[in-house]
Amino acid sequence: MVGLTKLLIERITNYQNPNSVGSRLRAARSVHIRKIIDDIYAKKGCVKVLDVGGTPAYWNIFDRQYLQDRSCSILLVNLTDAGFSDDIFSSAAGNACNLDMFPDLSFDLV
């Protein structure tokens, strides 16, 4: 029974499989996030995102070129700094219960 449960959970949450329940839910949610990003980009010409507890893998639901074309910069904040940075992503250590290190209105989307 444990093996079957593990297999079921893996099939549901396997984000590498576009047909998994998790991937389909992320794709549906991405439609709304895409609209928000497009609206912000239209107003400001760039989009600053704070993703608390996020990973670059989540953002694979968006084409990298889409994020680059909208001048997205995404800061991933987790309990430990993942220590990476590229033209879209950067990381920092922080705690969702206390984000005082960021002044109000530092980000367009959280």
CSV table of N, CA, C and O in Angstrom, one decimal:
chain,number,residue,atom,x,y,z
A,1,MET,N,0.8,-1.2,0.0
A,1,MET,CA,0.0,0.0,0.0
A,1,MET,C,0.9,1.3,0.0
A,1,MET,O,0.5,2.2,-0.7
A,2,VAL,N,2.0,1.2,0.8
A,2,VAL,CA,2.8,2.4,0.8
A,2,VAL,C,3.4,2.7,-0.5
A,2,VAL,O,3.5,3.8,-1.0
A,3,GLY,N,3.8,1.6,-1.3
A,3,GLY,CA,4.4,1.8,-2.6
A,3,GLY,C,3.4,2.4,-3.6
A,3,GLY,O,3.7,3.3,-4.4
A,4,LEU,N,2.1,2.0,-3.5
A,4,LEU,CA,1.1,2.5,-4.3
A,4,LEU,C,0.8,4.0,-4.0
A,4,LEU,O,0.7,4.8,-4.9
A,5,THR,N,0.8,4.3,-2.7
A,5,THR,CA,0.6,5.7,-2.3
A,5,THR,C,1.7,6.6,-2.8
A,5,THR,O,1.5,7.7,-3.4
A,6,LYS,N,2.9,6.1,-2.7
A,6,LYS,CA,4.1,6.9,-3.2
A,6,LYS,C,4.0,7.1,-4.7
A,6,LYS,O,4.3,8.2,-5.2
A,7,LEU,N,3.6,6.1,-5.4
A,7,LEU,CA,3.5,6.2,-6.9
A,7,LEU,C,2.4,7.2,-7.2
A,7,LEU,O,2.6,8.0,-8.1
A,8,LEU,N,1.3,7.1,-6.6
A,8,LEU,CA,0.2,8.0,-6.8
A,8,LEU,C,0.6,9.5,-6.6
A,8,LEU,O,0.4,10.4,-7.4
A,9,ILE,N,1.3,9.7,-5.4
A,9,ILE,CA,1.7,11.1,-5.1
A,9,ILE,C,2.7,11.5,-6.1
A,9,ILE,O,2.7,12.7,-6.6
A,10,GLU,N,3.6,10.7,-6.6
A,10,GLU,CA,4.6,11.1,-7.6
A,10,GLU,C,3.9,11.4,-8.9
A,10,GLU,O,4.3,12.4,-9.5
A,11,ARG,N,2.9,10.7,-9.3
A,11,ARG,CA,2.2,11.0,-10.5
A,11,ARG,C,1.5,12.3,-10.5
A,11,ARG,O,1.3,13.0,-11.4
A,12,ILE,N,1.0,12.6,-9.3
A,12,ILE,CA,0.2,13.8,-9.1
A,12,ILE,C,1.1,15.0,-9.1
A,12,ILE,O,0.8,16.1,-9.7
A,13,THR,N,2.3,14.9,-8.4
A,13,THR,CA,3.1,16.1,-8.2
A,13,THR,C,4.4,16.1,-9.1
A,13,THR,O,5.2,16.9,-8.9
A,14,ASN,N,4.4,15.3,-10.1
A,14,ASN,CA,5.6,15.2,-11.0
A,14,ASN,C,5.5,16.4,-12.0
A,14,ASN,O,4.9,16.3,-13.0
A,15,TYR,N,6.2,17.5,-11.6
A,15,TYR,CA,6.1,18.7,-12.4
A,15,TYR,C,6.9,18.6,-13.7
A,15,TYR,O,6.8,19.5,-14.6
A,16,GLN,N,7.7,17.5,-13.9
A,16,GLN,CA,8.4,17.3,-15.1
A,16,GLN,C,7.5,16.7,-16.2
A,16,GLN,O,7.8,16.7,-17.3
A,17,ASN,N,6.4,16.1,-15.7
A,17,ASN,CA,5.4,15.6,-16.6
A,17,ASN,C,4.3,16.6,-16.8
A,17,ASN,O,3.5,16.9,-15.9
A,18,PRO,N,4.1,17.1,-18.1
A,18,PRO,CA,3.1,18.1,-18.3
A,18,PRO,C,1.7,17.6,-18.1
A,18,PRO,O,0.7,18.4,-18.0
A,19,ASN,N,1.5,16.3,-18.1
A,19,ASN,CA,0.1,15.7,-17.9
A,19,ASN,C,-0.2,15.4,-16.4
A,19,ASN,O,-1.3,15.0,-16.1
A,20,SER,N,0.7,15.7,-15.5
A,20,SER,CA,0.4,15.4,-14.1
A,20,SER,C,-0.6,16.5,-13.6
A,20,SER,O,-0.7,17.5,-14.2
A,21,VAL,N,-1.3,16.1,-12.6
A,21,VAL,CA,-2.3,17.0,-12.0
A,21,VAL,C,-1.6,18.3,-11.6
A,21,VAL,O,-2.1,19.4,-11.8
A,22,GLY,N,-0.4,18.2,-10.9
A,22,GLY,CA,0.3,19.4,-10.5
A,22,GLY,C,0.7,20.3,-11.6
A,22,GLY,O,0.5,21.5,-11.5
A,23,SER,N,1.2,19.7,-12.7
A,23,SER,CA,1.6,20.5,-13.9
A,23,SER,C,0.4,21.2,-14.5
A,23,SER,O,0.4,22.4,-14.9
A,24,ARG,N,-0.7,20.5,-14.6
A,24,ARG,CA,-1.9,21.1,-15.2
A,24,ARG,C,-2.5,22.2,-14.3
A,24,ARG,O,-2.9,23.2,-14.8
A,25,LEU,N,-2.4,22.1,-13.0
A,25,LEU,CA,-2.9,23.1,-12.1
A,25,LEU,C,-2.0,24.3,-12.2
A,25,LEU,O,-2.4,25.5,-12.2
A,26,ARG,N,-0.6,24.1,-12.3
A,26,ARG,CA,0.3,25.2,-12.4
A,26,ARG,C,0.0,25.9,-13.8
A,26,ARG,O,0.1,27.1,-13.8
A,27,ALA,N,-0.2,25.2,-14.8
A,27,ALA,CA,-0.5,25.8,-16.1
A,27,ALA,C,-1.7,26.7,-16.1
A,27,ALA,O,-1.7,27.8,-16.6
A,28,ALA,N,-2.7,26.2,-15.4
A,28,ALA,CA,-4.0,27.0,-15.3
A,28,ALA,C,-3.7,28.2,-14.5
A,28,ALA,O,-4.2,29.3,-14.9
A,29,ARG,N,-3.0,28.1,-13.4
A,29,ARG,CA,-2.6,29.3,-12.6
A,29,ARG,C,-1.8,30.3,-13.3
A,29,ARG,O,-1.9,31.5,-13.2
A,30,SER,N,-0.9,29.8,-14.2
A,30,SER,CA,0.0,30.6,-14.9
A,30,SER,C,-0.7,31.6,-15.8
A,30,SER,O,-0.2,32.7,-16.1
A,31,VAL,N,-1.9,31.3,-16.3
A,31,VAL,CA,-2.7,32.2,-17.1
A,31,VAL,C,-3.0,33.5,-16.4
A,31,VAL,O,-2.8,34.6,-16.9
A,32,HIS,N,-3.3,33.4,-15.1
A,32,HIS,CA,-3.6,34.5,-14.3
A,32,HIS,C,-2.3,35.3,-14.0
A,32,HIS,O,-2.3,36.6,-14.0
A,33,ILE,N,-1.3,34.6,-13.7
A,33,ILE,CA,0.0,35.3,-13.3
A,33,ILE,C,0.5,36.0,-14.6
A,33,ILE,O,1.1,37.1,-14.5
A,34,ARG,N,0.4,35.3,-15.7
A,34,ARG,CA,0.8,35.9,-17.0
A,34,ARG,C,0.1,37.3,-17.3
A,34,ARG,O,0.7,38.3,-17.7
A,35,LYS,N,-1.2,37.3,-17.0
A,35,LYS,CA,-1.9,38.6,-17.2
A,35,LYS,C,-1.4,39.7,-16.2
A,35,LYS,O,-1.2,40.8,-16.6
A,36,ILE,N,-1.1,39.3,-15.0
A,36,ILE,CA,-0.6,40.3,-14.0
A,36,ILE,C,0.8,40.8,-14.5
A,36,ILE,O,1.0,42.0,-14.5
A,37,ILE,N,1.6,39.9,-14.9
A,37,ILE,CA,2.9,40.3,-15.4
A,37,ILE,C,2.8,41.2,-16.6
A,37,ILE,O,3.5,42.2,-16.7
A,38,ASP,N,1.9,40.8,-17.6
A,38,ASP,CA,1.7,41.6,-18.8
A,38,ASP,C,1.2,43.0,-18.4
A,38,ASP,O,1.7,44.0,-19.0
A,39,ASP,N,0.3,43.1,-17.4
A,39,ASP,CA,-0.2,44.4,-17.0
A,39,ASP,C,0.9,45.3,-16.4
A,39,ASP,O,1.0,46.5,-16.7
A,40,ILE,N,1.7,44.7,-15.5
A,40,ILE,CA,2.7,45.4,-14.8
A,40,ILE,C,3.8,45.9,-15.9
A,40,ILE,O,4.2,47.0,-15.9
A,41,TYR,N,4.1,45.0,-16.8
A,41,TYR,CA,5.1,45.3,-17.8
A,41,TYR,C,4.6,46.5,-18.7
A,41,TYR,O,5.4,47.4,-19.0
A,42,ALA,N,3.3,46.5,-19.0
A,42,ALA,CA,2.8,47.5,-19.9
A,42,ALA,C,2.8,48.9,-19.1
A,42,ALA,O,3.0,49.9,-19.8
A,43,LYS,N,2.7,48.9,-17.8
A,43,LYS,CA,2.7,50.1,-17.1
A,43,LYS,C,4.1,50.6,-16.7
A,43,LYS,O,4.4,51.8,-16.7
A,44,LYS,N,5.0,49.7,-16.4
A,44,LYS,CA,6.3,50.0,-15.9
A,44,LYS,C,7.5,49.7,-16.8
A,44,LYS,O,8.6,50.2,-16.6
A,45,GLY,N,7.4,48.8,-17.7
A,45,GLY,CA,8.5,48.4,-18.6
A,45,GLY,C,9.4,47.4,-18.0
A,45,GLY,O,10.4,47.0,-18.6
A,46,CYS,N,9.1,46.9,-16.8
A,46,CYS,CA,9.8,45.8,-16.1
A,46,CYS,C,8.9,45.3,-15.0
A,46,CYS,O,7.9,45.9,-14.7
A,47,VAL,N,9.3,44.1,-14.5
A,47,VAL,CA,8.5,43.4,-13.5
A,47,VAL,C,9.5,42.9,-12.4
A,47,VAL,O,10.3,42.1,-12.7
A,48,LYS,N,9.3,43.3,-11.2
A,48,LYS,CA,10.1,42.8,-10.1
A,48,LYS,C,9.2,41.9,-9.2
A,48,LYS,O,8.2,42.3,-8.7
A,49,VAL,N,9.6,40.6,-9.1
A,49,VAL,CA,8.9,39.6,-8.4
A,49,VAL,C,9.6,39.1,-7.2
A,49,VAL,O,10.8,38.9,-7.3
A,50,LEU,N,8.9,39.0,-6.1
A,50,LEU,CA,9.5,38.3,-4.9
A,50,LEU,C,8.7,37.0,-4.7
A,50,LEU,O,7.5,37.0,-4.6
A,51,ASP,N,9.4,35.9,-4.8
A,51,ASP,CA,8.8,34.6,-4.7
A,51,ASP,C,9.4,34.0,-3.4
A,51,ASP,O,10.5,33.5,-3.3
A,52,VAL,N,8.5,34.0,-2.4
A,52,VAL,CA,8.9,33.5,-1.0
A,52,VAL,C,8.7,32.0,-1.0
A,52,VAL,O,7.6,31.5,-1.2
A,53,GLY,N,9.8,31.3,-0.8
A,53,GLY,CA,9.7,29.8,-0.8
A,53,GLY,C,9.8,29.2,-2.2
A,53,GLY,O,9.5,28.1,-2.4
A,54,GLY,N,10.1,30.1,-3.2
A,54,GLY,CA,10.1,29.6,-4.5
A,54,GLY,C,11.4,29.0,-5.0
A,54,GLY,O,12.4,29.1,-4.4
A,55,THR,N,11.3,28.4,-6.2
A,55,THR,CA,12.4,27.8,-6.9
A,55,THR,C,12.3,28.2,-8.4
A,55,THR,O,11.3,28.4,-8.9
A,56,PRO,N,13.5,28.2,-9.1
A,56,PRO,CA,13.4,28.4,-10.5
A,56,PRO,C,12.5,27.4,-11.2
A,56,PRO,O,11.9,27.7,-12.2
A,57,ALA,N,12.5,26.1,-10.7
A,57,ALA,CA,11.7,25.1,-11.3
A,57,ALA,C,10.2,25.5,-11.5
A,57,ALA,O,9.6,25.1,-12.5
A,58,TYR,N,9.7,26.2,-10.5
A,58,TYR,CA,8.3,26.6,-10.6
A,58,TYR,C,8.1,27.5,-11.8
A,58,TYR,O,7.1,27.3,-12.5
A,59,TRP,N,9.0,28.3,-12.1
A,59,TRP,CA,8.9,29.3,-13.1
A,59,TRP,C,9.1,28.7,-14.5
A,59,TRP,O,8.9,29.4,-15.5
A,60,ASN,N,9.4,27.4,-14.6
A,60,ASN,CA,9.4,26.7,-15.9
A,60,ASN,C,8.1,26.6,-16.6
A,60,ASN,O,8.0,26.3,-17.8
A,61,ILE,N,7.0,27.0,-15.9
A,61,ILE,CA,5.7,27.0,-16.5
A,61,ILE,C,5.7,28.2,-17.5
A,61,ILE,O,4.8,28.3,-18.4
A,62,PHE,N,6.6,29.1,-17.4
A,62,PHE,CA,6.7,30.2,-18.3
A,62,PHE,C,7.9,30.0,-19.2
A,62,PHE,O,9.0,29.6,-18.7
A,63,ASP,N,7.8,30.3,-20.4
A,63,ASP,CA,9.0,30.3,-21.3
A,63,ASP,C,10.0,31.3,-20.9
A,63,ASP,O,9.6,32.5,-20.5
A,64,ARG,N,11.2,31.0,-20.8
A,64,ARG,CA,12.3,31.9,-20.3
A,64,ARG,C,12.3,33.2,-21.2
A,64,ARG,O,12.5,34.3,-20.6
A,65,GLN,N,12.1,33.0,-22.4
A,65,GLN,CA,12.1,34.2,-23.3
A,65,GLN,C,10.9,35.2,-22.9
A,65,GLN,O,11.1,36.4,-23.0
A,66,TYR,N,9.8,34.6,-22.5
A,66,TYR,CA,8.7,35.4,-22.1
A,66,TYR,C,9.1,36.3,-20.9
A,66,TYR,O,8.8,37.5,-20.9
A,67,LEU,N,9.8,35.7,-19.9
A,67,LEU,CA,10.2,36.4,-18.7
A,67,LEU,C,11.3,37.5,-19.1
A,67,LEU,O,11.3,38.6,-18.6
A,68,GLN,N,12.2,37.1,-20.0
A,68,GLN,CA,13.2,38.1,-20.5
A,68,GLN,C,12.6,39.2,-21.2
A,68,GLN,O,13.0,40.4,-21.0
A,69,ASP,N,11.6,39.0,-22.1
A,69,ASP,CA,11.0,40.0,-22.9
A,69,ASP,C,10.3,41.0,-22.0
A,69,ASP,O,10.0,42.1,-22.5
A,70,ARG,N,9.9,40.6,-20.9
A,70,ARG,CA,9.1,41.5,-20.0
A,70,ARG,C,10.0,42.0,-18.8
A,70,ARG,O,9.6,42.6,-17.9
A,71,SER,N,11.3,41.9,-19.0
A,71,SER,CA,12.3,42.4,-18.1
A,71,SER,C,12.0,42.0,-16.7
A,71,SER,O,12.0,42.8,-15.7
A,72,CYS,N,11.7,40.7,-16.5
A,72,CYS,CA,11.4,40.2,-15.2
A,72,CYS,C,12.6,39.9,-14.4
A,72,CYS,O,13.6,39.4,-14.9
A,73,SER,N,12.6,40.4,-13.1
A,73,SER,CA,13.7,40.0,-12.2
A,73,SER,C,12.9,39.3,-11.0
A,73,SER,O,12.0,39.9,-10.5
A,74,ILE,N,13.4,38.1,-10.7
A,74,ILE,CA,12.7,37.3,-9.7
A,74,ILE,C,13.6,37.0,-8.6
A,74,ILE,O,14.6,36.3,-8.8
A,75,LEU,N,13.3,37.4,-7.4
A,75,LEU,CA,14.1,37.1,-6.2
A,75,LEU,C,13.4,36.0,-5.5
A,75,LEU,O,12.3,36.1,-5.1
A,76,LEU,N,14.2,34.9,-5.3
A,76,LEU,CA,13.7,33.7,-4.6
A,76,LEU,C,14.2,33.8,-3.2
A,76,LEU,O,15.4,33.8,-3.0
A,77,VAL,N,13.3,33.9,-2.2
A,77,VAL,CA,13.7,34.0,-0.8
A,77,VAL,C,13.3,32.7,-0.1
A,77,VAL,O,12.1,32.3,-0.1
A,78,ASN,N,14.3,32.0,0.5
A,78,ASN,CA,14.1,30.8,1.2
A,78,ASN,C,14.9,30.9,2.5
A,78,ASN,O,15.7,31.8,2.7
A,79,LEU,N,14.7,29.9,3.4
A,79,LEU,CA,15.4,30.0,4.7
A,79,LEU,C,16.9,30.0,4.5
A,79,LEU,O,17.6,30.6,5.3
A,80,THR,N,17.4,29.4,3.5
A,80,THR,CA,18.9,29.5,3.2
A,80,THR,C,19.0,30.0,1.8
A,80,THR,O,18.2,29.7,0.9
A,81,ASP,N,20.0,30.8,1.6
A,81,ASP,CA,20.3,31.3,0.2
A,81,ASP,C,20.8,30.2,-0.7
A,81,ASP,O,21.8,29.5,-0.3
A,82,ALA,N,20.2,30.0,-1.8
A,82,ALA,CA,20.6,29.0,-2.7
A,82,ALA,C,21.9,29.3,-3.5
A,82,ALA,O,22.5,28.5,-4.1
A,83,GLY,N,22.3,30.6,-3.4
A,83,GLY,CA,23.5,31.0,-3.9
A,83,GLY,C,23.6,31.1,-5.4
A,83,GLY,O,24.7,30.7,-6.0
A,84,PHE,N,22.6,31.4,-6.1
A,84,PHE,CA,22.7,31.5,-7.6
A,84,PHE,C,22.1,32.8,-8.0
A,84,PHE,O,21.3,33.5,-7.3
A,85,SER,N,22.5,33.2,-9.3
A,85,SER,CA,22.0,34.4,-9.9
A,85,SER,C,22.2,34.3,-11.4
A,85,SER,O,23.3,33.8,-11.8
A,86,ASP,N,21.3,34.8,-12.1
A,86,ASP,CA,21.4,34.9,-13.6
A,86,ASP,C,20.7,36.1,-14.0
A,86,ASP,O,20.3,37.0,-13.2
A,87,ASP,N,20.4,36.2,-15.3
A,87,ASP,CA,19.7,37.4,-15.8
A,87,ASP,C,18.3,37.5,-15.4
A,87,ASP,O,17.7,38.6,-15.5
A,88,ILE,N,17.7,36.5,-14.8
A,88,ILE,CA,16.3,36.6,-14.3
A,88,ILE,C,16.2,36.3,-12.8
A,88,ILE,O,15.6,37.1,-12.1
A,89,PHE,N,16.9,35.3,-12.4
A,89,PHE,CA,16.7,34.9,-11.0
A,89,PHE,C,17.9,35.3,-10.1
A,89,PHE,O,19.0,35.3,-10.5
A,90,SER,N,17.6,35.6,-8.9
A,90,SER,CA,18.6,35.7,-7.8
A,90,SER,C,17.9,35.1,-6.5
A,90,SER,O,16.7,34.9,-6.5
A,91,SER,N,18.8,34.9,-5.6
A,91,SER,CA,18.3,34.2,-4.4
A,91,SER,C,18.8,34.9,-3.1
A,91,SER,O,19.8,35.6,-3.2
A,92,ALA,N,18.1,34.8,-2.0
A,92,ALA,CA,18.5,35.4,-0.8
A,92,ALA,C,17.9,34.5,0.4
A,92,ALA,O,16.9,33.8,0.2
A,93,ALA,N,18.6,34.6,1.5
A,93,ALA,CA,18.0,34.0,2.7
A,93,ALA,C,17.1,34.9,3.4
A,93,ALA,O,17.3,36.1,3.4
A,94,GLY,N,16.0,34.4,3.9
A,94,GLY,CA,15.0,35.2,4.5
A,94,GLY,C,13.9,34.3,5.1
A,94,GLY,O,13.9,33.1,4.9
A,95,ASN,N,13.0,34.9,5.8
A,95,ASN,CA,11.9,34.2,6.5
A,95,ASN,C,10.6,34.9,6.1
A,95,ASN,O,10.5,36.1,6.3
A,96,ALA,N,9.7,34.1,5.7
A,96,ALA,CA,8.4,34.7,5.2
A,96,ALA,C,7.6,35.4,6.4
A,96,ALA,O,6.8,36.3,6.1
A,97,CYS,N,8.0,35.1,7.6
A,97,CYS,CA,7.4,35.7,8.8
A,97,CYS,C,7.9,37.1,9.0
A,97,CYS,O,7.4,37.8,9.8
A,98,ASN,N,9.1,37.4,8.4
A,98,ASN,CA,9.7,38.7,8.7
A,98,ASN,C,10.5,39.1,7.4
A,98,ASN,O,11.6,38.6,7.2
A,99,LEU,N,9.9,39.9,6.6
A,99,LEU,CA,10.5,40.4,5.4
A,99,LEU,C,10.9,41.8,5.4
A,99,LEU,O,10.9,42.6,4.5
A,100,ASP,N,11.2,42.3,6.7
A,100,ASP,CA,11.5,43.7,6.9
A,100,ASP,C,12.7,44.2,6.1
A,100,ASP,O,13.0,45.4,6.0
A,101,MET,N,13.5,43.2,5.6
A,101,MET,CA,14.7,43.6,4.9
A,101,MET,C,14.3,44.3,3.5
A,101,MET,O,15.2,44.9,2.9
A,102,PHE,N,13.1,44.2,3.1
A,102,PHE,CA,12.6,44.8,1.9
A,102,PHE,C,11.7,45.9,2.2
A,102,PHE,O,10.6,45.7,2.9
A,103,PRO,N,12.0,47.1,1.8
A,103,PRO,CA,11.1,48.2,2.0
A,103,PRO,C,9.7,48.0,1.3
A,103,PRO,O,9.6,47.3,0.3
A,104,ASP,N,8.7,48.6,1.9
A,104,ASP,CA,7.4,48.5,1.2
A,104,ASP,C,7.5,48.9,-0.2
A,104,ASP,O,8.3,49.8,-0.6
A,105,LEU,N,6.7,48.3,-1.1
A,105,LEU,CA,6.6,48.6,-2.5
A,105,LEU,C,7.9,48.3,-3.3
A,105,LEU,O,8.1,48.9,-4.3
A,106,SER,N,8.7,47.4,-2.7
A,106,SER,CA,10.0,47.0,-3.4
A,106,SER,C,9.7,46.1,-4.6
A,106,SER,O,10.6,46.0,-5.5
A,107,PHE,N,8.6,45.5,-4.6
A,107,PHE,CA,8.3,44.5,-5.7
A,107,PHE,C,6.9,44.8,-6.3
A,107,PHE,O,6.0,45.3,-5.6
A,108,ASP,N,6.7,44.4,-7.5
A,108,ASP,CA,5.5,44.5,-8.2
A,108,ASP,C,4.5,43.4,-7.9
A,108,ASP,O,3.3,43.5,-8.0
A,109,LEU,N,5.1,42.2,-7.7
A,109,LEU,CA,4.3,41.0,-7.5
A,109,LEU,C,5.0,40.1,-6.5
A,109,LEU,O,6.2,39.9,-6.5
A,110,VAL,N,4.2,39.7,-5.5
A,110,VAL,CA,4.8,38.8,-4.5
A,110,VAL,C,3.9,37.6,-4.4
A,110,VAL,O,2.7,37.6,-4.4
